[in-house]
Short mmCIF file of C-alpha atoms in Angstrom, two decimals:
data_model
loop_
_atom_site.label_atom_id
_atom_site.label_comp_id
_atom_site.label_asym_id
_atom_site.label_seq_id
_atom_site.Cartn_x
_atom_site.Cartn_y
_atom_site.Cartn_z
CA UNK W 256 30.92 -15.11 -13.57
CA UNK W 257 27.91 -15.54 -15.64
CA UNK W 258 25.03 -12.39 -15.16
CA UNK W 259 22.00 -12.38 -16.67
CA UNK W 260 21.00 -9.67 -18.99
CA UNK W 261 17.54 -8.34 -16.64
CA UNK W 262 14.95 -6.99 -18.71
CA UNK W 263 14.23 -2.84 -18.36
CA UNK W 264 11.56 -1.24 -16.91
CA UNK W 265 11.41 1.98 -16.78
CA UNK W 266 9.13 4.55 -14.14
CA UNK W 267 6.82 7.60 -14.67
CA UNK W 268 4.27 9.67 -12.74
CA UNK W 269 1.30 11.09 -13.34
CA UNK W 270 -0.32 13.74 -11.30
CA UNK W 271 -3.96 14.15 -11.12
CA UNK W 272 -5.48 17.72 -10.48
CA UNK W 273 -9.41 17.08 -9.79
CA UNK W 274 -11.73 19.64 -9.11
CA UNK W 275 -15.29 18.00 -8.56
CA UNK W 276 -15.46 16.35 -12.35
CA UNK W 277 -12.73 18.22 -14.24
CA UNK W 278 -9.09 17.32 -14.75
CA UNK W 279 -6.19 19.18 -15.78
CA UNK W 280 -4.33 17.97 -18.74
CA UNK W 281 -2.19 19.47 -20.79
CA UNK W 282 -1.27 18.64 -24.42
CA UNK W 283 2.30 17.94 -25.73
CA UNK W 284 4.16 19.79 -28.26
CA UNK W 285 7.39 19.24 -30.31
CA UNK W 286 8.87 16.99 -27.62
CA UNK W 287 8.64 13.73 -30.19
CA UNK W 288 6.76 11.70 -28.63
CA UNK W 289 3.20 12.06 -28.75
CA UNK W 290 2.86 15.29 -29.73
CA UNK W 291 -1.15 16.86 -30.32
CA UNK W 292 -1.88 14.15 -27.47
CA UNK W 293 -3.64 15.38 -24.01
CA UNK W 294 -1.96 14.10 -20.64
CA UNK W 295 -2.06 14.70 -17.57
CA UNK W 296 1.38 16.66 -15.90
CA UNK W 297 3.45 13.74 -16.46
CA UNK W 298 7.48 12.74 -16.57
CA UNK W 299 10.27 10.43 -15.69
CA UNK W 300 12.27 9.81 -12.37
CA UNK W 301 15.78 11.29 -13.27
CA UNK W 302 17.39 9.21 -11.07
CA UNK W 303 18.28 8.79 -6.93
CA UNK W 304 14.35 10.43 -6.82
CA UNK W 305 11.54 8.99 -5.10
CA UNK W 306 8.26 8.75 -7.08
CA UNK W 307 7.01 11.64 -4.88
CA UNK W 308 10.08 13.79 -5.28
CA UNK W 309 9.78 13.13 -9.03
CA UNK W 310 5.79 14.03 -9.09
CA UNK W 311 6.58 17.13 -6.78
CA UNK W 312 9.56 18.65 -9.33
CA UNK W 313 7.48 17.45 -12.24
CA UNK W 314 4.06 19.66 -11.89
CA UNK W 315 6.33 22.58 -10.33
CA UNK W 316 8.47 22.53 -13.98
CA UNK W 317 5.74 21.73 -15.76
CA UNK W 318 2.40 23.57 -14.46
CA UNK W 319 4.38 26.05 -11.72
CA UNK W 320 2.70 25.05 -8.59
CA UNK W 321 3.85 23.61 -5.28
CA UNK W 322 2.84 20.62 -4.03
CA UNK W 323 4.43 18.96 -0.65
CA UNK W 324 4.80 14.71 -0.71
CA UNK W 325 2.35 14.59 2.22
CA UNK W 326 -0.34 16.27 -0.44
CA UNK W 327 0.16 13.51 -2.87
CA UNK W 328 -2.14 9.85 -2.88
CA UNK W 329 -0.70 7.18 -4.88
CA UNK W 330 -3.90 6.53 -6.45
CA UNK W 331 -3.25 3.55 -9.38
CA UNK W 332 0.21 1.84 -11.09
CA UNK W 333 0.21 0.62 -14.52
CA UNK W 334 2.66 -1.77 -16.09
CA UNK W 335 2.65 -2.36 -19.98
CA UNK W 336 5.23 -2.73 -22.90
CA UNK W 337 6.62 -0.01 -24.14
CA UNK W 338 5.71 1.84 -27.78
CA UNK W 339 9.26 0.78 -29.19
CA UNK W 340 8.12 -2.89 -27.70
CA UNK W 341 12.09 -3.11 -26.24
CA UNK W 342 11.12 -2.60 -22.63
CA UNK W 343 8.49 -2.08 -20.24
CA UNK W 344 7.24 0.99 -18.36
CA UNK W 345 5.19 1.22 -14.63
CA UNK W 346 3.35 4.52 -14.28
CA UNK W 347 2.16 5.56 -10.88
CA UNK W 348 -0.51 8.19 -10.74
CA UNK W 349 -0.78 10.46 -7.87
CA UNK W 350 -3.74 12.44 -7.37
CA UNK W 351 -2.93 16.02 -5.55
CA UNK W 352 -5.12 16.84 -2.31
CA UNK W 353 -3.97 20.39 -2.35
CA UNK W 354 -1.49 22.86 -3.86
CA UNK W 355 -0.33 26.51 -3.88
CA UNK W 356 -0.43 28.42 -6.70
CA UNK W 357 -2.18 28.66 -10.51
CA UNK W 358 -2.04 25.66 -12.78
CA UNK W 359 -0.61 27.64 -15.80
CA UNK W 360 1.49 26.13 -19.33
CA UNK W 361 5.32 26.30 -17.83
CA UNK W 362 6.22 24.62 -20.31
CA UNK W 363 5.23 26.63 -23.68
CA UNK W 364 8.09 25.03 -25.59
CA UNK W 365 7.05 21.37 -24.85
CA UNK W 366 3.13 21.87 -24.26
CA UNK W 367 0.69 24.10 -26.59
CA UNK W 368 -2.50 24.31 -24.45
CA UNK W 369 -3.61 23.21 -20.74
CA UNK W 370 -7.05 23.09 -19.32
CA UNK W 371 -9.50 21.75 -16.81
CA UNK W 372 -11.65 18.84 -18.85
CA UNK W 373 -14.48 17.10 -18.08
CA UNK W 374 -14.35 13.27 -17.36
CA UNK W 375 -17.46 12.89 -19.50
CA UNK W 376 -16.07 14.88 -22.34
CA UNK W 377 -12.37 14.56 -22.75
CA UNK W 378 -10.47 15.49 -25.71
CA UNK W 379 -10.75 12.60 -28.73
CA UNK W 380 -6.42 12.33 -28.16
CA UNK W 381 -5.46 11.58 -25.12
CA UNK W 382 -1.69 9.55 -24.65
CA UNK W 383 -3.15 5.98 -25.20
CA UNK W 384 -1.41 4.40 -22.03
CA UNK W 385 -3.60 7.08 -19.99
CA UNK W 386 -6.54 6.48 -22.01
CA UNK W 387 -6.64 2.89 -20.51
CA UNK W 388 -5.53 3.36 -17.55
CA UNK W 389 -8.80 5.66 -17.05
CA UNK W 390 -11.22 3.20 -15.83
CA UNK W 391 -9.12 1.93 -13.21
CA UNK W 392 -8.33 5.00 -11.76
CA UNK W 393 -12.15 6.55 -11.82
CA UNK W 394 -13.31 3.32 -10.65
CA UNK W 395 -10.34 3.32 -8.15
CA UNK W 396 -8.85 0.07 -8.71
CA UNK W 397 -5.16 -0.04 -7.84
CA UNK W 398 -3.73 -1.63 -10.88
CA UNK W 399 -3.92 -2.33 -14.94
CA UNK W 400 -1.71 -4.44 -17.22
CA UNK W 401 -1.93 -4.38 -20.56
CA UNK W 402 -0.19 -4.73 -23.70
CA UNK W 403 1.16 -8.41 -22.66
CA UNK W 404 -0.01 -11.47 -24.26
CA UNK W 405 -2.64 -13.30 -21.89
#
């Protein structure tokens, strides 16, 4: 039987803490990929995981607080190529209506600093994918592709 070889792509979250104009992000460190670069709390489905379950046990490893599915609003999906250029990646950011707990660094051997940040004055290195996927979710569009050939 003849099967095609399918091409990969692979899925991520991204959860969005507002308050009023700030966002949370938190900057990697000594994970090796990306590292000195802001994000927001961020990761990959490990498997048999819906994109909520994934975005719930994401910020609770990496910023410590609780969040329940029915708090989370898929808010924008982004599909591009991949750094390595091998496959492609969809990110789907959720942004949180409400939590419990303290946004803290749970993560102090994989991030160096966290902090609310001001759309209008980010810091200069934010993860590039995020970076352009920005507009579209401030301007709440539903969707950006980039990185492919038009």
């Amino acid at each position: 039987m003849n099967h095609l070889k399918r091409h990969t792509i692979i899925p991520a979250v991204y959860i969005i803490f507002r308050d009023g104009n700030k966002v949370f992000l938190l900057r990697r460190f000594q994970t090796g990929w990306r590292d000195g670069e802001y994000t927001f709390p961020s990761g990959h489905l490990d498997g048999k995981e819906s994109l909520k379950q994934a975005a719930v046990r994401e910020v609770q490893e990496e910023v410590g607080v609780s969040v329940e599915p029915k708090d989370l609003k898929l808010v924008h999906v982004t599909h591009h190529i991949a750094d390595e250029g091998d496959h492609e990646r969809m990110d789907f950011y959720f942004e949180v209506g409400s939590y419990d707990g303290t946004l803290k660094n749970n993560e102090p051997h994989k991030c160096d600093d966290v902090g609310w940040f001001d759309l209008d004055n980010l810091p200069e290195k934010i993860i590039p994918t995020m970076r352009e996927s920005l507009p579209g979710i401030l301007q709440e569009q539903n969707y950006t592709d980039f990185t492919f050939d038009s």
